[in-house]
């Protein structure tokens, strides 16, 4: 017997599972906002801990997997002054808000340009939303199941992931 929230309960369900495509920033869709610039508001917009990444693309991948990340700073050259840069070259700092740039030859600032922060571009082909809305228990169960799966795949707490179905 199918569990509540199981898509197999939907009329017209086929054994082939629906294809789910998420436009997350795993593709590394990012752009340079400003070269040789740091952020004067870095302490206020910093999101999580810093990390050392091999390249800006790796930093973008980390940003894309972090809820709330809209951009990042990537250190291209280390130095000994902690007010100007990190002591480790290739430091990656994630941003939760827009960077207010200032000249700093040790950093480059990047912005995410598509699907970076929130997986709001998920497509489930073959899902009949009208029938799903007509069965609130199934709707809620399916939403909860998708929320759990996304949170697990993104490494986020479940309560930070929101799921809403939208007809397009």
CSV table of C-alpha atoms in Angstrom, one decimal:
chain,number,residue,atom,x,y,z
A,1,UNK,CA,0.0,0.0,0.0
A,2,UNK,CA,1.3,3.5,-0.9
A,3,UNK,CA,2.1,5.8,1.9
A,4,UNK,CA,0.3,9.2,2.3
A,5,UNK,CA,1.9,11.8,0.1
A,6,UNK,CA,3.1,9.1,-2.3
A,7,UNK,CA,2.8,10.3,-5.9
A,8,UNK,CA,1.6,6.8,-6.9
A,9,UNK,CA,-1.8,7.8,-5.5
A,10,UNK,CA,-2.2,10.5,-8.2
A,11,UNK,CA,-4.6,9.5,-11.0
A,12,UNK,CA,-2.7,8.8,-14.1
A,13,UNK,CA,0.6,8.0,-12.3
A,14,UNK,CA,3.0,6.1,-14.5
A,15,UNK,CA,5.8,3.9,-13.2
A,16,UNK,CA,8.5,6.0,-14.8
A,17,UNK,CA,9.3,8.6,-12.2
A,18,UNK,CA,8.9,12.3,-13.2
A,19,UNK,CA,12.0,14.0,-14.4
A,20,UNK,CA,13.1,16.6,-11.9
A,21,UNK,CA,15.5,19.3,-13.0
A,22,UNK,CA,16.8,21.8,-10.5
A,23,UNK,CA,18.5,25.0,-11.7
A,24,UNK,CA,20.9,25.2,-8.8
A,25,UNK,CA,24.2,26.9,-9.1
A,26,UNK,CA,26.0,23.6,-9.4
A,27,UNK,CA,26.6,24.6,-13.0
A,28,UNK,CA,28.6,27.5,-11.5
A,29,UNK,CA,26.6,30.3,-13.1
A,30,UNK,CA,28.3,33.4,-11.8
A,31,UNK,CA,29.8,36.6,-13.0
A,32,UNK,CA,32.5,39.1,-12.0
A,33,UNK,CA,30.9,42.0,-10.2
A,34,UNK,CA,34.2,43.9,-9.6
A,35,UNK,CA,37.9,42.9,-10.0
A,36,UNK,CA,40.5,43.9,-7.5
A,37,UNK,CA,37.7,44.9,-5.1
A,38,UNK,CA,36.7,43.8,-1.7
A,39,UNK,CA,33.5,44.6,0.2
A,40,UNK,CA,33.4,47.3,2.7
A,41,UNK,CA,30.3,45.7,4.2
A,42,UNK,CA,31.8,42.2,4.3
A,43,UNK,CA,31.2,41.6,8.1
A,44,UNK,CA,27.5,42.4,7.7
A,45,UNK,CA,26.9,40.3,4.6
A,46,UNK,CA,29.2,37.3,5.3
A,47,UNK,CA,27.3,34.0,5.2
A,48,UNK,CA,28.9,31.1,7.2
A,49,UNK,CA,32.5,30.3,7.5
A,50,UNK,CA,35.3,31.1,5.0
A,51,UNK,CA,36.8,28.2,3.0
A,52,UNK,CA,39.7,27.7,0.7
A,53,UNK,CA,38.7,26.8,-2.8
A,54,UNK,CA,40.8,26.0,-5.9
A,55,UNK,CA,39.1,28.6,-8.1
A,56,UNK,CA,36.2,31.1,-8.3
A,57,UNK,CA,34.1,28.3,-10.0
A,58,UNK,CA,34.6,26.1,-6.9
A,59,UNK,CA,33.5,29.0,-4.7
A,60,UNK,CA,30.5,29.5,-6.9
A,61,UNK,CA,29.6,25.9,-6.5
A,62,UNK,CA,29.7,26.3,-2.7
A,63,UNK,CA,27.6,29.4,-3.0
A,64,UNK,CA,25.1,27.6,-5.1
A,65,UNK,CA,24.7,24.9,-2.5
A,66,UNK,CA,24.3,27.4,0.4
A,67,UNK,CA,20.8,28.7,1.1
A,68,UNK,CA,20.7,32.5,1.0
A,69,UNK,CA,24.0,33.0,-1.0
A,70,UNK,CA,23.8,35.7,-3.6
A,71,UNK,CA,27.5,36.2,-4.3
A,72,UNK,CA,31.0,35.7,-3.0
A,73,UNK,CA,34.5,37.2,-2.6
A,74,UNK,CA,37.4,35.3,-3.9
A,75,UNK,CA,40.9,36.1,-2.7
A,76,UNK,CA,43.4,36.0,-5.5
A,77,UNK,CA,46.4,36.9,-3.4
A,78,UNK,CA,47.1,36.5,0.3
A,79,UNK,CA,48.8,39.0,2.6
A,80,UNK,CA,49.6,39.5,6.3
A,81,UNK,CA,47.2,42.3,7.0
A,82,UNK,CA,43.9,40.8,8.4
A,83,UNK,CA,42.1,44.1,7.6
A,84,UNK,CA,42.9,43.7,3.9
A,85,UNK,CA,42.9,40.0,3.3
A,86,UNK,CA,43.1,36.5,4.6
A,87,UNK,CA,46.4,34.8,5.4
A,88,UNK,CA,45.4,32.0,3.0
A,89,UNK,CA,45.4,32.4,-0.7
A,90,UNK,CA,42.2,31.4,-2.5
A,91,UNK,CA,39.9,32.1,0.4
A,92,UNK,CA,36.2,32.1,-0.4
A,93,UNK,CA,33.7,34.2,1.5
A,94,UNK,CA,30.0,33.8,0.7
A,95,UNK,CA,27.6,36.8,0.7
A,96,UNK,CA,24.0,36.9,1.9
A,97,UNK,CA,23.4,40.4,0.5
A,98,UNK,CA,24.9,42.9,-2.1
A,99,UNK,CA,28.6,43.7,-1.7
A,100,UNK,CA,29.4,47.4,-1.4
A,101,UNK,CA,32.8,47.3,-3.2
A,102,UNK,CA,36.0,49.1,-2.3
A,103,UNK,CA,39.4,48.9,-3.9
A,104,UNK,CA,41.4,45.9,-2.7
A,105,UNK,CA,44.0,44.3,-5.0
A,106,UNK,CA,43.7,41.0,-3.1
A,107,UNK,CA,40.0,40.2,-3.8
A,108,UNK,CA,37.6,39.9,-6.7
A,109,UNK,CA,33.8,40.1,-6.1
A,110,UNK,CA,31.3,37.8,-7.9
A,111,UNK,CA,27.6,37.6,-8.1
A,112,UNK,CA,25.4,34.5,-8.8
A,113,UNK,CA,23.4,35.1,-11.9
A,114,UNK,CA,20.9,32.2,-12.1
A,115,UNK,CA,19.3,29.8,-9.7
A,116,UNK,CA,22.0,30.5,-7.2
A,117,UNK,CA,20.3,30.7,-3.9
A,118,UNK,CA,16.9,29.2,-4.0
A,119,UNK,CA,15.9,26.2,-6.0
A,120,UNK,CA,12.9,28.0,-7.3
A,121,UNK,CA,13.2,26.6,-10.8
A,122,UNK,CA,12.3,23.0,-10.2
A,123,UNK,CA,10.4,21.4,-12.9
A,124,UNK,CA,8.4,18.2,-12.4
A,125,UNK,CA,7.1,17.0,-15.8
A,126,UNK,CA,3.8,15.3,-16.0
A,127,UNK,CA,2.4,16.5,-12.6
A,128,UNK,CA,-1.3,17.5,-12.7
A,129,UNK,CA,-1.5,20.4,-10.2
A,130,UNK,CA,-5.2,20.6,-10.4
A,131,UNK,CA,-5.6,17.0,-9.3
A,132,UNK,CA,-2.9,17.5,-6.7
A,133,UNK,CA,-4.7,20.6,-5.3
A,134,UNK,CA,-7.9,18.6,-5.1
A,135,UNK,CA,-6.3,16.2,-2.6
A,136,UNK,CA,-4.9,18.3,0.3
A,137,UNK,CA,-3.5,15.4,2.2
A,138,UNK,CA,-1.6,14.2,-0.9
A,139,UNK,CA,-0.5,17.8,-1.7
A,140,UNK,CA,0.9,18.3,1.8
A,141,UNK,CA,2.6,14.8,1.9
A,142,UNK,CA,4.2,15.4,-1.5
A,143,UNK,CA,5.4,18.9,-0.5
A,144,UNK,CA,6.9,17.5,2.7
A,145,UNK,CA,8.6,14.7,0.8
A,146,UNK,CA,10.2,17.0,-1.7
A,147,UNK,CA,11.2,19.4,1.1
A,148,UNK,CA,13.0,16.6,2.9
A,149,UNK,CA,14.8,15.4,-0.2
A,150,UNK,CA,15.9,18.9,-1.2
A,151,UNK,CA,17.1,19.7,2.3
A,152,UNK,CA,19.1,16.5,2.4
A,153,UNK,CA,20.6,17.0,-1.0
A,154,UNK,CA,21.5,20.6,-0.3
A,155,UNK,CA,22.8,19.9,3.2
A,156,UNK,CA,20.4,22.3,4.8
A,157,UNK,CA,18.1,22.2,7.8
A,158,UNK,CA,14.7,21.1,6.6
A,159,UNK,CA,12.9,24.1,8.1
A,160,UNK,CA,15.0,26.4,5.8
A,161,UNK,CA,13.6,24.8,2.6
A,162,UNK,CA,10.2,25.9,1.3
A,163,UNK,CA,8.2,24.1,-1.4
A,164,UNK,CA,5.3,25.7,-3.3
A,165,UNK,CA,3.7,24.3,-6.4
A,166,UNK,CA,3.1,26.8,-9.2
A,167,UNK,CA,1.4,26.2,-12.6
A,168,UNK,CA,3.5,27.7,-15.5
